[in-house]
CSV table of N, CA, C and O in Angstrom, one decimal:
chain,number,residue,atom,x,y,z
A,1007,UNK,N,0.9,-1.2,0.0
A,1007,UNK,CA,0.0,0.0,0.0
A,1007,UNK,C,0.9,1.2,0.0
A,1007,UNK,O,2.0,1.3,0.5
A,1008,UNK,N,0.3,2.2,-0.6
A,1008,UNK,CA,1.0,3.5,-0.6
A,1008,UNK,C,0.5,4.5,-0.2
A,1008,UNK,O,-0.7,4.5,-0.3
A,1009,UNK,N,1.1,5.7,0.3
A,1009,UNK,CA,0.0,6.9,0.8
A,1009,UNK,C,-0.4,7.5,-0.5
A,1009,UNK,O,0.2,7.7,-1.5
A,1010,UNK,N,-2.1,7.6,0.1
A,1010,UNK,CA,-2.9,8.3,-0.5
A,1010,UNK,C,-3.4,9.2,0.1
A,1010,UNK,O,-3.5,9.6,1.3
A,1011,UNK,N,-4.1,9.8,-1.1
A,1011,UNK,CA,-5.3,11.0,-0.1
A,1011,UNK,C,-6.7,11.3,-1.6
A,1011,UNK,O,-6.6,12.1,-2.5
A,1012,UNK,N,-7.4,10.6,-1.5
A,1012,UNK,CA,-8.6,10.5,-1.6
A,1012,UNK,C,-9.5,11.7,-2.0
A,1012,UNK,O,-10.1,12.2,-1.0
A,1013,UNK,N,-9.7,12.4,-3.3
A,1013,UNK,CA,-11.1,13.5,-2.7
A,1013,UNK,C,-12.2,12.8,-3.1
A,1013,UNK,O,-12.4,12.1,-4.0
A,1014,UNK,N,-12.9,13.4,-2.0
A,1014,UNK,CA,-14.1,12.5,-2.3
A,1014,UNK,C,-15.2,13.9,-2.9
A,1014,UNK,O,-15.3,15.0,-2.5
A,1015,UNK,N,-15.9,13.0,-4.1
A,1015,UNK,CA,-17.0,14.0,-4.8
A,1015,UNK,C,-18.4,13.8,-4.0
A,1015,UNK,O,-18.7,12.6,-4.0
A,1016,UNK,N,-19.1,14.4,-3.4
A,1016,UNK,CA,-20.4,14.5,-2.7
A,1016,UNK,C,-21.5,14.1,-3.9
A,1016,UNK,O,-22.4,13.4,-3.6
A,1017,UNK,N,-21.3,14.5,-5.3
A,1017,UNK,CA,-22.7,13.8,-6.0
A,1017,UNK,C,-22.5,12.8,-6.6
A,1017,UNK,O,-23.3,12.4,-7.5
A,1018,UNK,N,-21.1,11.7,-5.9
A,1018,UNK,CA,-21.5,10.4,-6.2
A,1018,UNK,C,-22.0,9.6,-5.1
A,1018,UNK,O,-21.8,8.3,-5.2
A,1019,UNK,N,-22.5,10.1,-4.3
A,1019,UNK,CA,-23.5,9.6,-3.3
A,1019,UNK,C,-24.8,9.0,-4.1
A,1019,UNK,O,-25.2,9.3,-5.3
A,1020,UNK,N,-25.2,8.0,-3.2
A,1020,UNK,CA,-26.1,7.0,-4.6
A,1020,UNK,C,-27.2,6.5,-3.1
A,1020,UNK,O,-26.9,6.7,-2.0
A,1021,UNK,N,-28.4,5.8,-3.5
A,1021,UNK,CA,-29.0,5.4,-2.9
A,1021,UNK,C,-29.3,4.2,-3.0
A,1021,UNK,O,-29.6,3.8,-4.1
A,1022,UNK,N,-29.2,3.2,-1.8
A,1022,UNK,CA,-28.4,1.7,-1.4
A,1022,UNK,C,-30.1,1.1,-1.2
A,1022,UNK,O,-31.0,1.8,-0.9
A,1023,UNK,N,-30.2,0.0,-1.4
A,1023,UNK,CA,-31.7,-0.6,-1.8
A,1023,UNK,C,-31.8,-0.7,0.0
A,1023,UNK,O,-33.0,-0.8,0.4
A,1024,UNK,N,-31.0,-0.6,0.7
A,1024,UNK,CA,-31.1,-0.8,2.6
A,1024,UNK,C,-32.0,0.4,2.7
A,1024,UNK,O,-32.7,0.1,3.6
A,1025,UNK,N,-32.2,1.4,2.3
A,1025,UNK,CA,-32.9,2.8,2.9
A,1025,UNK,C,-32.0,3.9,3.0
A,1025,UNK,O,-32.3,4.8,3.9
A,1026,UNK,N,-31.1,4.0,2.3
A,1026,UNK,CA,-30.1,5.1,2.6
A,1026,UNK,C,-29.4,5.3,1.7
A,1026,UNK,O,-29.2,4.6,0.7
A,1027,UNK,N,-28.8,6.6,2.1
A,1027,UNK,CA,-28.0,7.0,0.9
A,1027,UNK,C,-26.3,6.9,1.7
A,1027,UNK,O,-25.9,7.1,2.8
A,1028,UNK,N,-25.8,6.5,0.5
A,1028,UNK,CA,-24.3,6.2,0.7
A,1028,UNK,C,-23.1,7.1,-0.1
A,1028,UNK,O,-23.6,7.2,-1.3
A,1029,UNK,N,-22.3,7.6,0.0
A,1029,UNK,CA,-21.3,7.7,-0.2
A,1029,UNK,C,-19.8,7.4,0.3
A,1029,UNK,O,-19.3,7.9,1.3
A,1030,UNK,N,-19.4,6.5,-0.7
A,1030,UNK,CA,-17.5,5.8,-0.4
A,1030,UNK,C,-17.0,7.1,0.0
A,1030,UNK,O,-17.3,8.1,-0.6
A,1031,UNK,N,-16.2,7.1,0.9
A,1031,UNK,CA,-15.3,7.7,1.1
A,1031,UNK,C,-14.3,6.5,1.3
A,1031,UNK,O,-13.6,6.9,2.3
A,1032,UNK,N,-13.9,5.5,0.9
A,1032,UNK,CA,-12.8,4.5,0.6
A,1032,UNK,C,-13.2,3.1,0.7
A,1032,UNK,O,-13.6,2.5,1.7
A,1033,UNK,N,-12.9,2.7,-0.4
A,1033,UNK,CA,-13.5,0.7,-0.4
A,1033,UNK,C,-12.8,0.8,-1.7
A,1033,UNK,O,-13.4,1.3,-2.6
A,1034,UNK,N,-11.6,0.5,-1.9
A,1034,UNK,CA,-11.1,0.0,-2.9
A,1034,UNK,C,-10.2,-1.5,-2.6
A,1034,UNK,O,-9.9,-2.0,-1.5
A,1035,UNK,N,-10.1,-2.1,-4.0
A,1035,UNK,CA,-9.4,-3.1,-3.3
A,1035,UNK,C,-8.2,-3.6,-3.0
A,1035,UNK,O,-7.8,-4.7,-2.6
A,1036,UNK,N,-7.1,-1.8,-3.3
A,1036,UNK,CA,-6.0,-1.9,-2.6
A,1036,UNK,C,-5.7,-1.8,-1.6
A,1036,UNK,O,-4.5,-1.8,-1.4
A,1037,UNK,N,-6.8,-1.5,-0.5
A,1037,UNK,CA,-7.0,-1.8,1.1
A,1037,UNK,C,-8.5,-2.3,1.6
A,1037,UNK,O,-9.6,-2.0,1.8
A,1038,UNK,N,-7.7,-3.3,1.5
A,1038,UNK,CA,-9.0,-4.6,1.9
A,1038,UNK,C,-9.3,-4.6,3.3
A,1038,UNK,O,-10.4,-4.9,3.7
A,1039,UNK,N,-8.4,-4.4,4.0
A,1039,UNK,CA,-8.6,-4.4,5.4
A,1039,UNK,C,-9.9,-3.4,5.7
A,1039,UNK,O,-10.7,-3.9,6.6
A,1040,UNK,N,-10.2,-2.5,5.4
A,1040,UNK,CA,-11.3,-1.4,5.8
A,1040,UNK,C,-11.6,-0.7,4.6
A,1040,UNK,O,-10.8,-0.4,3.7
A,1041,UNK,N,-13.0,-0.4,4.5
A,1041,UNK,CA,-14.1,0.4,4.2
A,1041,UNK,C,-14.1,1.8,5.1
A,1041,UNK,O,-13.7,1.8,6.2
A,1042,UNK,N,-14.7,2.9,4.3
A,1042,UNK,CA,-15.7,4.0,5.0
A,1042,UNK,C,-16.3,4.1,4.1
A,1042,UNK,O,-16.0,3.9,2.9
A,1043,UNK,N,-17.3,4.6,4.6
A,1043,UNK,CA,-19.0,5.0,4.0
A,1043,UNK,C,-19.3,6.4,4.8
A,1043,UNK,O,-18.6,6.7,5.8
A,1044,UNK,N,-20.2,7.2,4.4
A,1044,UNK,CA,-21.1,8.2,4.8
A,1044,UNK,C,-22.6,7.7,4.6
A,1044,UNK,O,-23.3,7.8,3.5
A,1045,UNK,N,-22.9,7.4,5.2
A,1045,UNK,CA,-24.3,6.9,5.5
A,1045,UNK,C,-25.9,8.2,6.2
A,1045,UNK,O,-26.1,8.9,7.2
A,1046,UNK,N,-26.8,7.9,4.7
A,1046,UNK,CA,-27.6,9.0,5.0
A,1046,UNK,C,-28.7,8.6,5.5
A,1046,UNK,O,-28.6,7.4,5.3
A,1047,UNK,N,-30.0,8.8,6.4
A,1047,UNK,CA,-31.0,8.0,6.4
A,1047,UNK,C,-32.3,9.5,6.9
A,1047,UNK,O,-32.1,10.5,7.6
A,1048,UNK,N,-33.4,9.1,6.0
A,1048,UNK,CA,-33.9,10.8,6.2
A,1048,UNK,C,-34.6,10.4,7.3
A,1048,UNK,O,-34.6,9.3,7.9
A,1049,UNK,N,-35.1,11.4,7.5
A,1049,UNK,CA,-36.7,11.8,8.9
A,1049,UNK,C,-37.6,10.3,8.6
A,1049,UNK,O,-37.8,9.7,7.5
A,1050,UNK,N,-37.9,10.0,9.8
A,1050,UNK,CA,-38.8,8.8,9.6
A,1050,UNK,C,-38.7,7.5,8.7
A,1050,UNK,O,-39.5,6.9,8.0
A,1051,UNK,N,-37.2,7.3,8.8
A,1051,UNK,CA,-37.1,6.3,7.5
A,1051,UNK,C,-36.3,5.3,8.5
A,1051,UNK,O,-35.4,5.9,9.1
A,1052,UNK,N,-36.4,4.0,8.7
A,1052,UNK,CA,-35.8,2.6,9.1
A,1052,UNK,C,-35.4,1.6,7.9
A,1052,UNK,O,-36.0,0.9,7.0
A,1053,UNK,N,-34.2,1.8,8.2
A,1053,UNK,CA,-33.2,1.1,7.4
A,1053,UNK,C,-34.3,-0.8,6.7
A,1053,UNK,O,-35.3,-1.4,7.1
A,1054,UNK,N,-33.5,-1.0,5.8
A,1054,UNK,CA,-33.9,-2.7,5.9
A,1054,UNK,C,-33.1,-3.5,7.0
A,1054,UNK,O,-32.0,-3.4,7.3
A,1055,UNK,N,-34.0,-4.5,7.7
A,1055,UNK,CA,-33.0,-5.4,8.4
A,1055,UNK,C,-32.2,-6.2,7.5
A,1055,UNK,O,-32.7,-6.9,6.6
A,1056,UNK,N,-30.8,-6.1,7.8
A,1056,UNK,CA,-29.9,-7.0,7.1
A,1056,UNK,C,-28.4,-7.6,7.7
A,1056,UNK,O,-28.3,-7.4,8.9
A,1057,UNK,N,-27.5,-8.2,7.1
A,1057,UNK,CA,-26.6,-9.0,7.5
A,1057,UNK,C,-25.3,-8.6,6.8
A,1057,UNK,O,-25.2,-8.8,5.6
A,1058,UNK,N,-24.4,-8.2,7.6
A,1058,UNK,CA,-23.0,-8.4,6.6
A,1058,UNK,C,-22.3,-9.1,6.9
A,1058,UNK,O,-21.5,-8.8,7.8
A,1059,UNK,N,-22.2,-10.7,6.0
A,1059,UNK,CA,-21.4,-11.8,6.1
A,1059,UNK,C,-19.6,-11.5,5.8
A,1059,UNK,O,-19.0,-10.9,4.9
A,1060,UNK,N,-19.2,-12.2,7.5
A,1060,UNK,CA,-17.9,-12.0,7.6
A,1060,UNK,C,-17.2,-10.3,7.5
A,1060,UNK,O,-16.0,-10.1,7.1
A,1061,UNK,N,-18.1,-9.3,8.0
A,1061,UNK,CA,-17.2,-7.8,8.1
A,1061,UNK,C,-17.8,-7.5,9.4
A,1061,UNK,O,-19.0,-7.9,9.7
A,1062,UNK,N,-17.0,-6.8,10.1
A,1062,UNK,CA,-17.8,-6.4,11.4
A,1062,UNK,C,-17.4,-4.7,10.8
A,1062,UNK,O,-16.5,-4.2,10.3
A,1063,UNK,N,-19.1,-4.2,11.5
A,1063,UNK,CA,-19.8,-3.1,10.9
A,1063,UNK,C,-19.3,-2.1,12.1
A,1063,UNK,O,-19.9,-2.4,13.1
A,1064,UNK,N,-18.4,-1.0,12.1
A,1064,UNK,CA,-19.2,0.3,13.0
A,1064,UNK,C,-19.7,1.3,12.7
A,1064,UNK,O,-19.1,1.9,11.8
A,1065,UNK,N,-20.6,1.9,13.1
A,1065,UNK,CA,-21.5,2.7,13.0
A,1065,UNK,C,-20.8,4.2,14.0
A,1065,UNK,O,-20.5,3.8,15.1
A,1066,UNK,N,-20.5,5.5,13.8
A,1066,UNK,CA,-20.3,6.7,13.9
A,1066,UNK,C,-20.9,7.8,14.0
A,1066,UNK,O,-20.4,8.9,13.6
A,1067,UNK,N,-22.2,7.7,14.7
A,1067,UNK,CA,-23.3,9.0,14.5
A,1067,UNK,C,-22.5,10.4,14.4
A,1067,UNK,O,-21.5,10.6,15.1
A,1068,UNK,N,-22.9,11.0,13.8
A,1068,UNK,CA,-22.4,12.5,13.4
A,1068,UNK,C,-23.2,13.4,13.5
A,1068,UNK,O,-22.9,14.4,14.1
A,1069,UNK,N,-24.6,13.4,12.8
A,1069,UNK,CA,-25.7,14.0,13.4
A,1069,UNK,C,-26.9,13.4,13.2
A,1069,UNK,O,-27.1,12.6,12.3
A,1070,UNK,N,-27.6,13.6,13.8
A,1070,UNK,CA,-29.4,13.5,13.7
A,1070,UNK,C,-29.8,12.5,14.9
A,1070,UNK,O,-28.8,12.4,15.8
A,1071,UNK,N,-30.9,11.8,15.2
A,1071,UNK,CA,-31.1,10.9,15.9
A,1071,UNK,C,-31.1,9.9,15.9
A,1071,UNK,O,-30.3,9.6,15.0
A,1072,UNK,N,-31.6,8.6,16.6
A,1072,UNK,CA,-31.7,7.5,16.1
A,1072,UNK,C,-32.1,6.2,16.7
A,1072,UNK,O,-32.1,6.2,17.9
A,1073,UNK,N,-32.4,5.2,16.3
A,1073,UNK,CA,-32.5,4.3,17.2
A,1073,UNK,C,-32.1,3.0,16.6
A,1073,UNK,O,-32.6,2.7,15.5
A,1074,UNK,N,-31.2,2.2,17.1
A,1074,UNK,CA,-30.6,1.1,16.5
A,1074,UNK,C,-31.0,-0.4,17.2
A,1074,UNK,O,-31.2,-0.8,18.4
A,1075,UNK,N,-30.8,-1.0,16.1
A,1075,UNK,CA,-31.4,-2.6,16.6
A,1075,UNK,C,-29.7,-3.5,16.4
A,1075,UNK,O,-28.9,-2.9,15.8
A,1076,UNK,N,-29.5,-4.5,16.8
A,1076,UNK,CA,-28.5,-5.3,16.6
A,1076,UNK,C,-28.8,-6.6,17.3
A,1076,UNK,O,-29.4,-6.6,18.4
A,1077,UNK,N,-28.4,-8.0,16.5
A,1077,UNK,CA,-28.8,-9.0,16.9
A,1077,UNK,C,-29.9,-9.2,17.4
A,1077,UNK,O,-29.9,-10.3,17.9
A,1078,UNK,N,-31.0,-8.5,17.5
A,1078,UNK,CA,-32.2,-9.0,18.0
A,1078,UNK,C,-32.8,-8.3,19.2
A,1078,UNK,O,-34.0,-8.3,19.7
A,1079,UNK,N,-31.4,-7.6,19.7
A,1079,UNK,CA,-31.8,-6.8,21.1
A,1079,UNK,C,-33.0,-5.7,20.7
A,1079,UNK,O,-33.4,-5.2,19.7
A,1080,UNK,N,-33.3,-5.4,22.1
A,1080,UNK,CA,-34.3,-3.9,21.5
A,1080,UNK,C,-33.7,-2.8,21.3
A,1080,UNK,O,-32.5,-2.7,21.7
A,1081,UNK,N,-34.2,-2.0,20.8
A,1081,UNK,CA,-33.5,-0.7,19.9
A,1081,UNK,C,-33.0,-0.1,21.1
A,1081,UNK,O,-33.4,-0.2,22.3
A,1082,UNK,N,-31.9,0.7,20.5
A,1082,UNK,CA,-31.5,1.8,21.1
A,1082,UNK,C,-31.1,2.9,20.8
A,1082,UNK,O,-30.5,3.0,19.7
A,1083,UNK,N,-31.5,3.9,21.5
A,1083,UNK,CA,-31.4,5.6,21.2
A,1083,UNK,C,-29.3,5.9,20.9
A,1083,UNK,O,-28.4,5.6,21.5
A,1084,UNK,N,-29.4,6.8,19.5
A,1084,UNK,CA,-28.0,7.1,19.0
A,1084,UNK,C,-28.3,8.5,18.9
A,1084,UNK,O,-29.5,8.9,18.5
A,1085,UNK,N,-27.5,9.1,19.1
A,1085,UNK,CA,-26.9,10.4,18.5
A,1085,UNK,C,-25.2,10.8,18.4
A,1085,UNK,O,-24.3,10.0,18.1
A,1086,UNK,N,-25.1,11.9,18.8
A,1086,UNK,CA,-24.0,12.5,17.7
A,1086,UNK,C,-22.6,11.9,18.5
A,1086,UNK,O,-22.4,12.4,19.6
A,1087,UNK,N,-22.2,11.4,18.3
A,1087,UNK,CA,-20.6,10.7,19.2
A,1087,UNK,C,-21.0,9.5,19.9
A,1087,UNK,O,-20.7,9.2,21.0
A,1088,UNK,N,-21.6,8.9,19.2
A,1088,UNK,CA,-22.3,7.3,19.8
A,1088,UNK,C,-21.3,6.4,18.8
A,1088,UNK,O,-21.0,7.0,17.8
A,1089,UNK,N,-20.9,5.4,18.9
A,1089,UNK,CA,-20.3,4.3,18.1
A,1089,UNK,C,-21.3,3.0,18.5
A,1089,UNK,O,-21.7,2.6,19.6
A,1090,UNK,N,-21.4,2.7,17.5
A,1090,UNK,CA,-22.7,1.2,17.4
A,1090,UNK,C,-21.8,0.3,16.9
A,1090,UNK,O,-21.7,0.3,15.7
A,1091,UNK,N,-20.9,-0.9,17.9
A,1091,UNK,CA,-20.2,-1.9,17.1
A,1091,UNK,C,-21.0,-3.4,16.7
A,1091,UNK,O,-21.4,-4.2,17.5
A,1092,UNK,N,-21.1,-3.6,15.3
A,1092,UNK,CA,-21.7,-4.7,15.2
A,1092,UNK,C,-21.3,-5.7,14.7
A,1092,UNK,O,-21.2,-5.7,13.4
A,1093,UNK,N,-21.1,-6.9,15.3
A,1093,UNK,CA,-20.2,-8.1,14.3
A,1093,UNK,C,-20.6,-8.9,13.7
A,1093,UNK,O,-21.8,-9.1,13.9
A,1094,UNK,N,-19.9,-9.5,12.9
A,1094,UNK,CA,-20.1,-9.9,11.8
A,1094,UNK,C,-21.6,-10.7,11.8
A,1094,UNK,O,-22.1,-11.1,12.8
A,1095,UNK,N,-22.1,-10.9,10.3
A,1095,UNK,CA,-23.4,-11.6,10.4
A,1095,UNK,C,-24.5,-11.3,11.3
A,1095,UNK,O,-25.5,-11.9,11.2
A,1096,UNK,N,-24.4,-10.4,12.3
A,1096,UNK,CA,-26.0,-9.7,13.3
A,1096,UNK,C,-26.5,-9.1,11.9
A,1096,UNK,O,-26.0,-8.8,10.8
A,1097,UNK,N,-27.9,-9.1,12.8
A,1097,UNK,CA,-29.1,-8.9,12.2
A,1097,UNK,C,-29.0,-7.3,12.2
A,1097,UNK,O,-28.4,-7.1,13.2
A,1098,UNK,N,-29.3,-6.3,11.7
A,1098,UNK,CA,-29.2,-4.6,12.3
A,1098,UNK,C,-30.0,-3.8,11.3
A,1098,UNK,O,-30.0,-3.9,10.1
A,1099,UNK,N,-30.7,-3.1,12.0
A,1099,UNK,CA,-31.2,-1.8,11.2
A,1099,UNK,C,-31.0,-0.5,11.9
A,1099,UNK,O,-30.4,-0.5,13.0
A,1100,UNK,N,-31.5,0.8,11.4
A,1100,UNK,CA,-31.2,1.5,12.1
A,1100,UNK,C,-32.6,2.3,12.1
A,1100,UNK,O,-33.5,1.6,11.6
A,1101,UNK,N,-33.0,3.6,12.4
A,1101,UNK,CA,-34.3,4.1,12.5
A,1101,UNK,C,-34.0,5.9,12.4
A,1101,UNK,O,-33.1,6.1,13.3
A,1102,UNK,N,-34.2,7.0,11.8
A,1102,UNK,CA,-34.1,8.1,11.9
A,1102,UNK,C,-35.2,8.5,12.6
A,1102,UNK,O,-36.2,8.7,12.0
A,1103,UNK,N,-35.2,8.9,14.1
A,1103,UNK,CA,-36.1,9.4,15.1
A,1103,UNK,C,-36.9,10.8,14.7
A,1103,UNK,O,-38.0,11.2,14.9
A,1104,UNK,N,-35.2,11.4,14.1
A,1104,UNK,CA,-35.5,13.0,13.9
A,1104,UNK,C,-35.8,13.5,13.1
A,1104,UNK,O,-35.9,13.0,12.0
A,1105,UNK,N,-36.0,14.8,13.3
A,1105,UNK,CA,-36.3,15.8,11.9
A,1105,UNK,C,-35.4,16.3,10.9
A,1105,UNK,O,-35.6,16.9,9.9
A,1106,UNK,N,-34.0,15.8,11.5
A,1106,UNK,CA,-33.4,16.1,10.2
A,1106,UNK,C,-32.9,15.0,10.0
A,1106,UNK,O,-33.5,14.0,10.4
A,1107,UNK,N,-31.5,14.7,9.1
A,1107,UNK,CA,-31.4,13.9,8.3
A,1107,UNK,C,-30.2,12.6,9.6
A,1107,UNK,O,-29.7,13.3,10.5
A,1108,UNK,N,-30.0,11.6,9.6
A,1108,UNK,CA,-29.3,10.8,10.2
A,1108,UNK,C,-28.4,10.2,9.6
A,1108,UNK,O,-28.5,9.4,8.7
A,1109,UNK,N,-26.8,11.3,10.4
A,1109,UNK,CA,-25.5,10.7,9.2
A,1109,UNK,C,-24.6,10.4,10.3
A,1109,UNK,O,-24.3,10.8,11.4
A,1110,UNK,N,-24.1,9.3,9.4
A,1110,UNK,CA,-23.1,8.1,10.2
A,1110,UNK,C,-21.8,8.1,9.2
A,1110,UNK,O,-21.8,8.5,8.1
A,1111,UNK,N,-20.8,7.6,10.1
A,1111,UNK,CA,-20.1,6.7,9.1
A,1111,UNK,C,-20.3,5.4,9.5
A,1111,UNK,O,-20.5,4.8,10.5
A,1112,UNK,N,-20.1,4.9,8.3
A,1112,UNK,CA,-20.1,3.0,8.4
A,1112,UNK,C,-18.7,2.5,7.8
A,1112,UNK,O,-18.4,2.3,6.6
A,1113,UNK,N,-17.9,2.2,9.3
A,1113,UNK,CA,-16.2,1.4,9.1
A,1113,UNK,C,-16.9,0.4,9.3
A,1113,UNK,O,-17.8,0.1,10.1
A,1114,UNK,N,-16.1,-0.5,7.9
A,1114,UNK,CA,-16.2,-1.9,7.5
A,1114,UNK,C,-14.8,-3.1,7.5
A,1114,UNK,O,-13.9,-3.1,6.6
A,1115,UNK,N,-14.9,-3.7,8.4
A,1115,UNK,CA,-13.5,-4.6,8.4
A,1115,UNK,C,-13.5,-6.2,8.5
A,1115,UNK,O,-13.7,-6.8,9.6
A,1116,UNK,N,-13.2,-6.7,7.1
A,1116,UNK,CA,-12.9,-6.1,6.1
A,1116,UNK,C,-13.4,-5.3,5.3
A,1116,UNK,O,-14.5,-5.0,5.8
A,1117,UNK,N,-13.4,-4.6,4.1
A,1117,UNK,CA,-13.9,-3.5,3.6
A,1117,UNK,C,-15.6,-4.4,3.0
A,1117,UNK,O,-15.9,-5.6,2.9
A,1118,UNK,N,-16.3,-3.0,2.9
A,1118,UNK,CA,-17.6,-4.0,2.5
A,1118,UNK,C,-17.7,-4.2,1.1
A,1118,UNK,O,-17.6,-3.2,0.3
A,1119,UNK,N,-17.8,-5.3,0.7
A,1119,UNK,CA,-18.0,-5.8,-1.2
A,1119,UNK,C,-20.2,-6.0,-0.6
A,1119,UNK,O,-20.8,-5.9,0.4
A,1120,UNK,N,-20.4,-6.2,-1.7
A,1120,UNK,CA,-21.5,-6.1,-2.4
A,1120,UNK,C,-22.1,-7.6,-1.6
A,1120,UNK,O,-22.9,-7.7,-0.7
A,1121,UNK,N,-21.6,-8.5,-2.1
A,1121,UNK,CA,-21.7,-10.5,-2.1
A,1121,UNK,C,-21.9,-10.2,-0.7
A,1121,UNK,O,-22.9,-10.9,-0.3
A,1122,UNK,N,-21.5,-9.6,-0.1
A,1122,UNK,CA,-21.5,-9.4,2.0
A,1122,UNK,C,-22.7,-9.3,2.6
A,1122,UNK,O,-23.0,-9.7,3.7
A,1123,UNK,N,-23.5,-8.5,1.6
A,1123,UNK,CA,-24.7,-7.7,2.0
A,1123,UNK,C,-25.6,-9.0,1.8
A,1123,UNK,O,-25.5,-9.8,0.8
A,1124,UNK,N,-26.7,-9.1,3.1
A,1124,UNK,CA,-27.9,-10.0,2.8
A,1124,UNK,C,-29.0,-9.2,3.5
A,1124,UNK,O,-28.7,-8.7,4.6
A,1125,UNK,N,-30.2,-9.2,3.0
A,1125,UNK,CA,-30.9,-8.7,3.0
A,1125,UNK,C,-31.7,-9.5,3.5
A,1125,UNK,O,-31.7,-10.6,2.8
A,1126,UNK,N,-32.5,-9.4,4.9
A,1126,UNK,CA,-33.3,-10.5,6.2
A,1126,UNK,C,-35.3,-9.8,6.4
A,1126,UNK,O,-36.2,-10.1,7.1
A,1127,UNK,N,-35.0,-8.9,5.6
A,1127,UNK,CA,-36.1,-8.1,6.3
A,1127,UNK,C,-37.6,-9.2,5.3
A,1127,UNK,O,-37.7,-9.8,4.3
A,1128,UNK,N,-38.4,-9.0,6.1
A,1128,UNK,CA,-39.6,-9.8,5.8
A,1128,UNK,C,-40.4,-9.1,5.1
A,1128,UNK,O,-41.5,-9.6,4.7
Protein backbone atom coordinates (compact mmCIF):
# COMPACT_ATOMS: atom_id res chain seq x y z
CA UNK A 1 0.00 0.00 0.00
CA UNK A 2 0.95 3.46 -0.64
CA UNK A 3 -0.03 6.90 0.76
CA UNK A 4 -2.86 8.31 -0.50
CA UNK A 5 -5.25 11.01 -0.05
CA UNK A 6 -8.61 10.48 -1.59
CA UNK A 7 -11.14 13.48 -2.70
CA UNK A 8 -14.12 12.54 -2.32
CA UNK A 9 -16.97 14.05 -4.77
CA UNK A 10 -20.42 14.52 -2.65
CA UNK A 11 -22.66 13.82 -5.97
CA UNK A 12 -21.51 10.45 -6.20
CA UNK A 13 -23.51 9.56 -3.26
CA UNK A 14 -26.12 7.05 -4.58
CA UNK A 15 -29.02 5.42 -2.90
CA UNK A 16 -28.44 1.74 -1.43
CA UNK A 17 -31.68 -0.60 -1.78
CA UNK A 18 -31.08 -0.85 2.60
CA UNK A 19 -32.94 2.75 2.92
CA UNK A 20 -30.08 5.14 2.64
CA UNK A 21 -27.99 7.01 0.88
CA UNK A 22 -24.31 6.22 0.70
CA UNK A 23 -21.28 7.71 -0.24
CA UNK A 24 -17.53 5.83 -0.40
CA UNK A 25 -15.31 7.69 1.13
CA UNK A 26 -12.84 4.48 0.58
CA UNK A 27 -13.52 0.72 -0.42
CA UNK A 28 -11.09 0.02 -2.94
CA UNK A 29 -9.44 -3.11 -3.32
CA UNK A 30 -6.05 -1.87 -2.58
CA UNK A 31 -7.02 -1.75 1.06
CA UNK A 32 -9.04 -4.59 1.92
CA UNK A 33 -8.63 -4.43 5.38
CA UNK A 34 -11.30 -1.39 5.82
CA UNK A 35 -14.07 0.43 4.17
CA UNK A 36 -15.66 3.98 5.00
CA UNK A 37 -19.03 5.04 4.03
CA UNK A 38 -21.05 8.23 4.80
CA UNK A 39 -24.32 6.88 5.52
CA UNK A 40 -27.64 8.97 4.98
CA UNK A 41 -30.96 8.01 6.40
CA UNK A 42 -33.88 10.80 6.22
CA UNK A 43 -36.74 11.77 8.95
CA UNK A 44 -38.76 8.77 9.61
CA UNK A 45 -37.10 6.33 7.45
CA UNK A 46 -35.85 2.61 9.13
CA UNK A 47 -33.17 1.05 7.42
CA UNK A 48 -33.94 -2.66 5.88
CA UNK A 49 -33.00 -5.43 8.45
CA UNK A 50 -29.87 -7.04 7.05
CA UNK A 51 -26.57 -9.01 7.51
CA UNK A 52 -23.02 -8.43 6.64
CA UNK A 53 -21.35 -11.80 6.10
CA UNK A 54 -17.87 -12.00 7.65
CA UNK A 55 -17.15 -7.84 8.15
CA UNK A 56 -17.81 -6.38 11.37
CA UNK A 57 -19.79 -3.06 10.86
CA UNK A 58 -19.23 0.30 13.03
CA UNK A 59 -21.53 2.73 12.98
CA UNK A 60 -20.26 6.69 13.91
CA UNK A 61 -23.26 8.97 14.46
CA UNK A 62 -22.35 12.46 13.38
CA UNK A 63 -25.68 14.03 13.36
CA UNK A 64 -29.43 13.45 13.73
CA UNK A 65 -31.05 10.90 15.88
CA UNK A 66 -31.70 7.46 16.10
CA UNK A 67 -32.47 4.31 17.17
CA UNK A 68 -30.64 1.06 16.49
CA UNK A 69 -31.42 -2.60 16.62
CA UNK A 70 -28.46 -5.32 16.59
CA UNK A 71 -28.83 -8.98 16.89
CA UNK A 72 -32.23 -9.03 17.96
CA UNK A 73 -31.84 -6.76 21.06
CA UNK A 74 -34.27 -3.89 21.49
CA UNK A 75 -33.46 -0.72 19.91
CA UNK A 76 -31.49 1.81 21.14
CA UNK A 77 -31.44 5.65 21.18
CA UNK A 78 -27.97 7.13 19.02
CA UNK A 79 -26.88 10.44 18.46
CA UNK A 80 -24.00 12.46 17.72
CA UNK A 81 -20.64 10.67 19.20
CA UNK A 82 -22.29 7.30 19.83
CA UNK A 83 -20.32 4.31 18.05
CA UNK A 84 -22.74 1.21 17.41
CA UNK A 85 -20.22 -1.94 17.09
CA UNK A 86 -21.68 -4.65 15.21
CA UNK A 87 -20.21 -8.14 14.29
CA UNK A 88 -20.08 -9.92 11.79
CA UNK A 89 -23.37 -11.58 10.37
CA UNK A 90 -25.96 -9.67 13.30
CA UNK A 91 -29.10 -8.94 12.16
CA UNK A 92 -29.15 -4.58 12.31
CA UNK A 93 -31.19 -1.79 11.24
CA UNK A 94 -31.20 1.47 12.09
CA UNK A 95 -34.35 4.10 12.49
CA UNK A 96 -34.06 8.07 11.85
CA UNK A 97 -36.09 9.41 15.06
CA UNK A 98 -35.47 12.99 13.92
CA UNK A 99 -36.34 15.83 11.91
CA UNK A 100 -33.40 16.10 10.19
CA UNK A 101 -31.43 13.92 8.25
CA UNK A 102 -29.30 10.79 10.24
CA UNK A 103 -25.52 10.73 9.18
CA UNK A 104 -23.09 8.10 10.16
CA UNK A 105 -20.14 6.72 9.14
CA UNK A 106 -20.07 3.04 8.36
CA UNK A 107 -16.24 1.37 9.08
CA UNK A 108 -16.20 -1.91 7.54
CA UNK A 109 -13.49 -4.56 8.37
CA UNK A 110 -12.86 -6.13 6.08
CA UNK A 111 -13.89 -3.51 3.58
CA UNK A 112 -17.62 -3.96 2.49
CA UNK A 113 -18.04 -5.82 -1.19
CA UNK A 114 -21.53 -6.15 -2.39
CA UNK A 115 -21.71 -10.45 -2.14
CA UNK A 116 -21.46 -9.35 2.00
CA UNK A 117 -24.67 -7.70 2.04
CA UNK A 118 -27.89 -9.99 2.79
CA UNK A 119 -30.93 -8.67 2.99
CA UNK A 120 -33.32 -10.52 6.22
CA UNK A 121 -36.10 -8.05 6.30
CA UNK A 122 -39.64 -9.82 5.81
Amino acid sequence: MTSTIRKINPQLEYYFVEGCFILELSNTPDDPDLSIARARVRPGVTTRLHRLHKITERYVILEGMGMVSVDGEAARPVGPGDVVIIPPDSPQQISNTGRVDLVFLALCTPRFVPGAYENIDT
